[in-house]
Every structure is written in structure tokens, then in C-alpha cells.
Amino acid sequence: QVQPVESGGGSVQAGGSLRLSCTAPEFTSKGCGMDWYRQAAGKQREWVSSISIDGITSYVDSVKGRFAISKDKAKDTVYLQMNSLKPEDTAMYFCLTKLRTGAGCTLVHGNWGQGTQVTVSS
């Protein structure tokens, strides 16, 4: 398994925007979906967003209307556009890439990235 790589994190003022990227080799050929998670200091990791192989997207209630997940098959990359950022969005953001282990997506293996830090100041 190849570990995906996240990028695009940084420090912004409340109301600002960031775009996170997650690149995973073989995602285009073997990818069955990808998820974004985040973990704030001293808190448990929580699910943020997901995109399926056919492009269906989902979001946790707290980011609906502000975040948008998308993918670029040619670059083996999934993005998380984050707008109207709030201090409570401050966390380490991780991507989870689900790759098929057979001919279809009935059996998949998940690979976690190392994470990218997002800090939002009030």
C-alpha cells in the first residue's frame, strides 16, 4: 500500500479560505472513494467529507455549505475546498484513500495520509 500525501494547510483568519489536496498513486485506476477526517488537539478524530467512485459527495453537518470535495482523475488527486473558515475548524486534516483489492469495489483497503495542519484565528 502507498500512503497518500496531503497538502494545502496553513493559518488563516476567520472567514478565510483554504484548499486541501490529497494525492494517492493509483487512485484513478484502483480508487473506490476517499474521505477527509480531522482531529483537533485533545479531541477524537471525526469524519468530515467523502466522495464516492461515481462522484457522490457527503459532509458532516457542521461544514455543509462551506466545504466542497472534488476529484481530478488525471492527477490522482482529491481536493477539499474550505470557505468561511471558523476557529472551530482548526485541526489536523487527514485523507483516507480506499483502493480496491480485486476487480471491483466490494473489497477495499484504506490508506491514511500523514495530515496537514489547518489553523483558523478569531
CSV table of N, CA and C in Angstrom, one decimal:
chain,number,residue,atom,x,y,z
A,1,GLN,N,0.8,-1.2,0.0
A,1,GLN,CA,0.0,0.0,0.0
A,1,GLN,C,0.9,1.3,0.0
A,2,VAL,N,0.5,2.3,-0.8
A,2,VAL,CA,1.2,3.5,-0.9
A,2,VAL,C,0.4,4.6,-0.1
A,3,GLN,N,1.1,5.3,0.8
A,3,GLN,CA,0.5,6.3,1.6
A,3,GLN,C,0.2,7.5,0.8
A,4,PRO,N,-1.1,8.1,0.9
A,4,PRO,CA,-1.4,9.3,0.2
A,4,PRO,C,-0.7,10.5,0.9
A,5,VAL,N,-0.6,11.6,0.2
A,5,VAL,CA,0.0,12.8,0.7
A,5,VAL,C,-0.9,14.0,0.6
A,6,GLU,N,-1.1,14.6,1.8
A,6,GLU,CA,-1.9,15.8,1.9
A,6,GLU,C,-1.1,17.1,1.8
A,7,SER,N,-1.7,18.2,1.3
A,7,SER,CA,-1.0,19.5,1.3
A,7,SER,C,-2.1,20.6,1.3
A,8,GLY,N,-1.6,21.8,1.5
A,8,GLY,CA,-2.6,23.0,1.4
A,8,GLY,C,-3.0,23.6,2.7
A,9,GLY,N,-2.6,23.0,3.8
A,9,GLY,CA,-2.9,23.5,5.1
A,9,GLY,C,-2.1,24.8,5.4
A,10,GLY,N,-2.6,25.5,6.4
A,10,GLY,CA,-1.9,26.8,6.8
A,10,GLY,C,-2.7,27.5,7.8
A,11,SER,N,-2.4,28.8,8.1
A,11,SER,CA,-3.0,29.6,9.1
A,11,SER,C,-3.8,30.7,8.4
A,12,VAL,N,-5.0,30.9,8.7
A,12,VAL,CA,-5.9,32.0,8.1
A,12,VAL,C,-6.7,32.6,9.2
A,13,GLN,N,-7.2,33.8,8.9
A,13,GLN,CA,-8.2,34.5,9.8
A,13,GLN,C,-9.6,33.9,9.6
A,14,ALA,N,-10.4,34.0,10.6
A,14,ALA,CA,-11.8,33.5,10.4
A,14,ALA,C,-12.5,34.2,9.2
A,15,GLY,N,-13.2,33.4,8.4
A,15,GLY,CA,-13.8,33.9,7.2
A,15,GLY,C,-13.0,33.6,6.0
A,16,GLY,N,-11.7,33.2,6.2
A,16,GLY,CA,-10.8,32.9,5.0
A,16,GLY,C,-11.1,31.6,4.4
A,17,SER,N,-10.2,31.3,3.4
A,17,SER,CA,-10.4,30.0,2.7
A,17,SER,C,-9.1,29.3,2.5
A,18,LEU,N,-9.2,28.0,2.4
A,18,LEU,CA,-8.0,27.1,2.1
A,18,LEU,C,-8.5,26.0,1.2
A,19,ARG,N,-7.6,25.4,0.3
A,19,ARG,CA,-7.9,24.3,-0.4
A,19,ARG,C,-6.9,23.2,-0.1
A,20,LEU,N,-7.4,22.1,0.4
A,20,LEU,CA,-6.5,21.0,0.7
A,20,LEU,C,-6.5,20.0,-0.5
A,21,SER,N,-5.3,19.3,-0.6
A,21,SER,CA,-5.1,18.4,-1.7
A,21,SER,C,-4.7,17.0,-1.1
A,22,CYS,N,-5.1,16.0,-1.7
A,22,CYS,CA,-4.7,14.6,-1.3
A,22,CYS,C,-4.4,13.9,-2.6
A,23,THR,N,-3.1,13.5,-2.7
A,23,THR,CA,-2.7,12.8,-3.9
A,23,THR,C,-2.3,11.4,-3.5
A,24,ALA,N,-2.9,10.4,-4.2
A,24,ALA,CA,-2.6,9.0,-4.0
A,24,ALA,C,-2.3,8.2,-5.2
A,25,PRO,N,-1.1,7.7,-5.4
A,25,PRO,CA,-0.8,6.9,-6.6
A,25,PRO,C,-1.9,5.8,-6.8
A,26,GLU,N,-2.3,5.6,-8.0
A,26,GLU,CA,-3.2,4.5,-8.4
A,26,GLU,C,-4.6,4.8,-8.0
A,27,PHE,N,-4.9,6.0,-7.6
A,27,PHE,CA,-6.3,6.3,-7.2
A,27,PHE,C,-7.2,6.3,-8.4
A,28,THR,N,-6.8,6.7,-9.5
A,28,THR,CA,-7.6,6.7,-10.7
A,28,THR,C,-7.9,5.3,-11.2
A,29,SER,N,-7.0,4.5,-11.1
A,29,SER,CA,-7.1,3.1,-11.6
A,29,SER,C,-7.8,2.2,-10.6
A,30,LYS,N,-7.5,2.4,-9.3
A,30,LYS,CA,-8.0,1.5,-8.3
A,30,LYS,C,-8.9,2.1,-7.2
A,31,GLY,N,-9.0,3.4,-7.3
A,31,GLY,CA,-9.8,4.2,-6.3
A,31,GLY,C,-11.3,3.8,-6.2
A,32,CYS,N,-11.8,3.6,-5.0
A,32,CYS,CA,-13.2,3.4,-4.8
A,32,CYS,C,-13.9,4.5,-4.0
A,33,GLY,N,-13.1,5.4,-3.5
A,33,GLY,CA,-13.6,6.5,-2.8
A,33,GLY,C,-12.5,7.1,-1.9
A,34,MET,N,-12.8,8.3,-1.4
A,34,MET,CA,-11.9,9.0,-0.5
A,34,MET,C,-12.6,9.8,0.6
A,35,ASP,N,-12.1,9.8,1.8
A,35,ASP,CA,-12.7,10.5,2.9
A,35,ASP,C,-11.7,11.5,3.5
A,36,TRP,N,-12.2,12.6,4.0
A,36,TRP,CA,-11.4,13.6,4.8
A,36,TRP,C,-11.9,13.5,6.2
A,37,TYR,N,-10.9,13.4,7.1
A,37,TYR,CA,-11.1,13.4,8.6
A,37,TYR,C,-10.3,14.6,9.2
A,38,ARG,N,-10.7,15.0,10.4
A,38,ARG,CA,-9.9,16.0,11.1
A,38,ARG,C,-9.8,15.7,12.6
A,39,GLN,N,-8.8,16.1,13.2
A,39,GLN,CA,-8.6,15.9,14.6
A,39,GLN,C,-8.0,17.1,15.3
A,40,ALA,N,-8.8,17.7,16.1
A,40,ALA,CA,-8.3,18.9,16.9
A,40,ALA,C,-7.5,18.4,18.1
A,41,ALA,N,-6.6,19.3,18.6
A,41,ALA,CA,-5.8,19.0,19.7
A,41,ALA,C,-6.6,18.5,20.9
A,42,GLY,N,-6.3,17.4,21.5
A,42,GLY,CA,-7.0,16.9,22.6
A,42,GLY,C,-8.4,16.3,22.3
A,43,LYS,N,-8.8,16.2,21.0
A,43,LYS,CA,-10.1,15.7,20.6
A,43,LYS,C,-9.9,14.4,19.8
A,44,GLN,N,-11.0,13.7,19.7
A,44,GLN,CA,-11.0,12.5,18.8
A,44,GLN,C,-11.2,12.8,17.4
A,45,ARG,N,-10.7,12.0,16.5
A,45,ARG,CA,-10.8,12.2,15.1
A,45,ARG,C,-12.2,12.1,14.6
A,46,GLU,N,-12.7,13.0,13.7
A,46,GLU,CA,-14.0,13.0,13.2
A,46,GLU,C,-14.0,13.0,11.7
A,47,TRP,N,-15.0,12.4,11.1
A,47,TRP,CA,-15.2,12.3,9.7
A,47,TRP,C,-15.8,13.7,9.3
A,48,VAL,N,-15.3,14.2,8.1
A,48,VAL,CA,-15.6,15.5,7.6
A,48,VAL,C,-16.4,15.4,6.3
A,49,SER,N,-15.8,14.6,5.3
A,49,SER,CA,-16.4,14.6,4.0
A,49,SER,C,-16.0,13.3,3.3
A,50,SER,N,-16.7,12.9,2.2
A,50,SER,CA,-16.4,11.8,1.4
A,50,SER,C,-16.8,12.0,0.0
A,51,ILE,N,-16.2,11.3,-0.9
A,51,ILE,CA,-16.6,11.3,-2.3
A,51,ILE,C,-16.5,9.9,-2.8
A,52,SER,N,-17.5,9.4,-3.5
A,52,SER,CA,-17.5,8.0,-4.0
A,52,SER,C,-16.9,7.9,-5.4
A,53,ILE,N,-16.8,6.7,-5.9
A,53,ILE,CA,-16.2,6.4,-7.2
A,53,ILE,C,-17.0,7.1,-8.3
A,54,ASP,N,-18.4,7.3,-8.1
A,54,ASP,CA,-19.2,7.9,-9.1
A,54,ASP,C,-19.5,9.4,-8.8
A,55,GLY,N,-18.7,9.9,-7.9
A,55,GLY,CA,-18.8,11.4,-7.6
A,55,GLY,C,-19.8,11.8,-6.6
A,56,ILE,N,-20.5,10.9,-5.9
A,56,ILE,CA,-21.4,11.3,-4.9
A,56,ILE,C,-20.7,11.9,-3.7
A,57,THR,N,-21.1,13.0,-3.2
A,57,THR,CA,-20.4,13.6,-2.0
A,57,THR,C,-21.3,13.7,-0.8
A,58,SER,N,-20.6,13.7,0.4
A,58,SER,CA,-21.3,13.8,1.7
A,58,SER,C,-20.4,14.6,2.6
A,59,TYR,N,-21.1,15.3,3.6
A,59,TYR,CA,-20.5,16.2,4.5
A,59,TYR,C,-21.0,16.1,5.9
A,60,VAL,N,-20.2,16.3,6.9
A,60,VAL,CA,-20.7,16.4,8.2
A,60,VAL,C,-21.5,17.7,8.3
A,61,ASP,N,-22.5,17.8,9.2
A,61,ASP,CA,-23.4,18.9,9.2
A,61,ASP,C,-22.7,20.2,9.5
A,62,SER,N,-21.7,20.2,10.3
A,62,SER,CA,-21.0,21.5,10.7
A,62,SER,C,-20.3,22.2,9.5
A,63,VAL,N,-20.0,21.5,8.4
A,63,VAL,CA,-19.3,22.1,7.3
A,63,VAL,C,-20.2,22.2,6.1
A,64,LYS,N,-21.4,21.8,6.1
A,64,LYS,CA,-22.3,21.9,4.9
A,64,LYS,C,-22.5,23.3,4.5
A,65,GLY,N,-22.3,23.6,3.2
A,65,GLY,CA,-22.5,24.9,2.7
A,65,GLY,C,-21.2,25.7,2.7
A,66,ARG,N,-20.1,25.2,3.4
A,66,ARG,CA,-18.9,25.9,3.4
A,66,ARG,C,-17.7,25.1,2.8
A,67,PHE,N,-17.8,23.8,2.9
A,67,PHE,CA,-16.7,22.9,2.3
A,67,PHE,C,-17.3,22.2,1.0
A,68,ALA,N,-16.4,21.9,0.1
A,68,ALA,CA,-16.7,21.2,-1.1
A,68,ALA,C,-15.6,20.2,-1.5
A,69,ILE,N,-15.9,19.0,-1.6
A,69,ILE,CA,-15.0,17.9,-2.0
A,69,ILE,C,-15.1,17.7,-3.5
A,70,SER,N,-14.0,17.4,-4.2
A,70,SER,CA,-14.0,17.2,-5.6
A,70,SER,C,-12.7,16.3,-6.0
A,71,LYS,N,-12.7,15.8,-7.2
A,71,LYS,CA,-11.6,15.0,-7.6
A,71,LYS,C,-11.1,15.3,-9.0
A,72,ASP,N,-9.8,15.0,-9.2
A,72,ASP,CA,-9.2,15.2,-10.6
A,72,ASP,C,-8.6,13.9,-10.9
A,73,LYS,N,-9.2,13.1,-11.7
A,73,LYS,CA,-8.8,11.7,-12.0
A,73,LYS,C,-7.4,11.7,-12.7
A,74,ALA,N,-7.2,12.7,-13.6
A,74,ALA,CA,-5.9,12.8,-14.3
A,74,ALA,C,-4.7,13.0,-13.4
A,75,LYS,N,-4.9,13.6,-12.2
A,75,LYS,CA,-3.9,13.9,-11.2
A,75,LYS,C,-3.9,12.9,-10.0
A,76,ASP,N,-4.8,12.0,-10.0
A,76,ASP,CA,-4.9,11.1,-8.8
A,76,ASP,C,-5.1,11.9,-7.6
A,77,THR,N,-5.8,12.9,-7.6
A,77,THR,CA,-5.9,13.9,-6.5
A,77,THR,C,-7.4,14.2,-6.2
A,78,VAL,N,-7.6,14.3,-4.9
A,78,VAL,CA,-8.9,14.8,-4.3
A,78,VAL,C,-8.7,16.1,-3.6
A,79,TYR,N,-9.6,17.0,-3.7
A,79,TYR,CA,-9.5,18.3,-3.1
A,79,TYR,C,-10.6,18.5,-2.0
A,80,LEU,N,-10.3,19.4,-1.1
A,80,LEU,CA,-11.3,19.8,-0.1
A,80,LEU,C,-11.2,21.4,-0.1
A,81,GLN,N,-12.1,22.0,-0.7
A,81,GLN,CA,-12.2,23.5,-0.7
A,81,GLN,C,-12.9,23.9,0.5
A,82,MET,N,-12.3,24.7,1.4
A,82,MET,CA,-12.8,25.2,2.6
A,82,MET,C,-13.0,26.7,2.6
A,83,ASN,N,-14.3,27.1,2.7
A,83,ASN,CA,-14.6,28.6,2.7
A,83,ASN,C,-15.2,28.9,4.0
A,84,SER,N,-15.3,30.2,4.3
A,84,SER,CA,-15.9,30.8,5.5
A,84,SER,C,-15.4,30.0,6.7
A,85,LEU,N,-14.1,29.8,6.8
A,85,LEU,CA,-13.5,29.1,7.9
A,85,LEU,C,-13.8,29.7,9.3
A,86,LYS,N,-14.0,28.8,10.3
A,86,LYS,CA,-14.2,29.2,11.6
A,86,LYS,C,-13.1,28.7,12.6
A,87,PRO,N,-12.9,29.3,13.7
A,87,PRO,CA,-11.9,28.8,14.7
A,87,PRO,C,-12.1,27.3,15.0
A,88,GLU,N,-13.4,26.9,15.1
A,88,GLU,CA,-13.6,25.5,15.4
A,88,GLU,C,-13.2,24.5,14.3
A,89,ASP,N,-12.8,25.0,13.1
A,89,ASP,CA,-12.3,24.2,12.1
A,89,ASP,C,-10.9,23.9,12.3
A,90,THR,N,-10.2,24.5,13.2
A,90,THR,CA,-8.8,24.3,13.5
A,90,THR,C,-8.6,22.8,13.9
A,91,ALA,N,-7.7,22.1,13.1
A,91,ALA,CA,-7.4,20.7,13.3
A,91,ALA,C,-6.4,20.2,12.4
A,92,MET,N,-5.9,19.0,12.6
A,92,MET,CA,-5.1,18.3,11.6
A,92,MET,C,-6.0,17.6,10.7
A,93,TYR,N,-5.9,17.8,9.4
A,93,TYR,CA,-6.8,17.2,8.4
A,93,TYR,C,-6.1,16.0,7.7
A,94,PHE,N,-6.8,14.9,7.7
A,94,PHE,CA,-6.2,13.6,7.1
A,94,PHE,C,-7.1,13.1,6.0
A,95,CYS,N,-6.5,12.5,5.0
A,95,CYS,CA,-7.3,11.9,3.9
A,95,CYS,C,-7.2,10.4,4.1
A,96,LEU,N,-8.2,9.7,3.7
A,96,LEU,CA,-8.3,8.2,3.8
A,96,LEU,C,-8.7,7.8,2.4
A,97,THR,N,-7.7,7.1,1.7
A,97,THR,CA,-8.0,6.6,0.3
A,97,THR,C,-8.3,5.2,0.4
A,98,LYS,N,-9.4,4.8,-0.3
A,98,LYS,CA,-9.9,3.5,-0.4
A,98,LYS,C,-9.6,2.9,-1.8
A,99,LEU,N,-8.8,1.9,-1.8
A,99,LEU,CA,-8.4,1.3,-3.1
A,99,LEU,C,-8.9,-0.1,-3.1
A,100,ARG,N,-9.4,-0.5,-4.3
A,100,ARG,CA,-9.9,-1.9,-4.5
A,100,ARG,C,-8.8,-2.9,-4.4
A,101,THR,N,-9.1,-4.1,-3.9
A,101,THR,CA,-8.1,-5.1,-3.8
A,101,THR,C,-8.4,-6.2,-4.8
A,102,GLY,N,-9.5,-6.1,-5.5
A,102,GLY,CA,-9.9,-7.1,-6.6
A,102,GLY,C,-10.4,-6.3,-7.8
A,103,ALA,N,-11.3,-7.0,-8.5
A,103,ALA,CA,-11.8,-6.5,-9.8
A,103,ALA,C,-12.8,-5.3,-9.6
A,104,GLY,N,-13.4,-5.3,-8.4
A,104,GLY,CA,-14.4,-4.3,-8.1
A,104,GLY,C,-14.2,-3.6,-6.8
A,105,CYS,N,-15.2,-2.9,-6.3
A,105,CYS,CA,-15.1,-2.2,-5.1
A,105,CYS,C,-15.8,-2.8,-3.9
A,106,THR,N,-16.0,-4.1,-4.0
A,106,THR,CA,-16.7,-4.8,-2.9
A,106,THR,C,-15.7,-5.1,-1.7
A,107,LEU,N,-14.4,-5.1,-2.1
A,107,LEU,CA,-13.3,-5.3,-1.1
A,107,LEU,C,-12.3,-4.2,-1.3
A,108,VAL,N,-12.1,-3.3,-0.3
A,108,VAL,CA,-11.2,-2.2,-0.4
A,108,VAL,C,-10.2,-2.2,0.8
A,109,HIS,N,-9.1,-1.5,0.6
A,109,HIS,CA,-8.1,-1.3,1.6
A,109,HIS,C,-7.9,0.2,1.8
A,110,GLY,N,-8.0,0.7,3.1
A,110,GLY,CA,-7.8,2.1,3.4
A,110,GLY,C,-6.4,2.5,3.7
A,111,ASN,N,-5.9,3.6,3.1
A,111,ASN,CA,-4.6,4.1,3.4
A,111,ASN,C,-4.7,5.6,3.9
A,112,TRP,N,-4.1,5.8,5.1
A,112,TRP,CA,-4.1,7.1,5.7
A,112,TRP,C,-2.9,8.0,5.3
A,113,GLY,N,-3.1,9.3,5.1
A,113,GLY,CA,-2.0,10.2,4.9
A,113,GLY,C,-1.5,10.7,6.3
A,114,GLN,N,-0.4,11.5,6.2
A,114,GLN,CA,0.2,12.0,7.5
A,114,GLN,C,-0.5,13.2,8.0
A,115,GLY,N,-1.3,13.9,7.2
A,115,GLY,CA,-2.1,15.0,7.7
A,115,GLY,C,-1.5,16.3,7.3
A,116,THR,N,-2.3,17.4,7.3
A,116,THR,CA,-1.9,18.7,7.1
A,116,THR,C,-2.6,19.7,8.1
A,117,GLN,N,-1.9,20.6,8.7
A,117,GLN,CA,-2.5,21.4,9.8
A,117,GLN,C,-3.3,22.6,9.2
A,118,VAL,N,-4.4,22.8,9.8
A,118,VAL,CA,-5.3,24.0,9.4
A,118,VAL,C,-5.5,24.7,10.7
A,119,THR,N,-5.1,26.0,10.8
A,119,THR,CA,-5.3,26.8,12.0
A,119,THR,C,-6.1,28.1,11.6
A,120,VAL,N,-7.2,28.3,12.3
A,120,VAL,CA,-8.1,29.5,12.0
A,120,VAL,C,-8.1,30.4,13.2
A,121,SER,N,-7.7,31.6,13.0
A,121,SER,CA,-7.6,32.6,14.1
A,121,SER,C,-8.9,33.4,14.2
A,122,SER,N,-9.4,33.7,15.4
A,122,SER,CA,-10.6,34.6,15.6
A,122,SER,C,-10.3,36.0,15.4
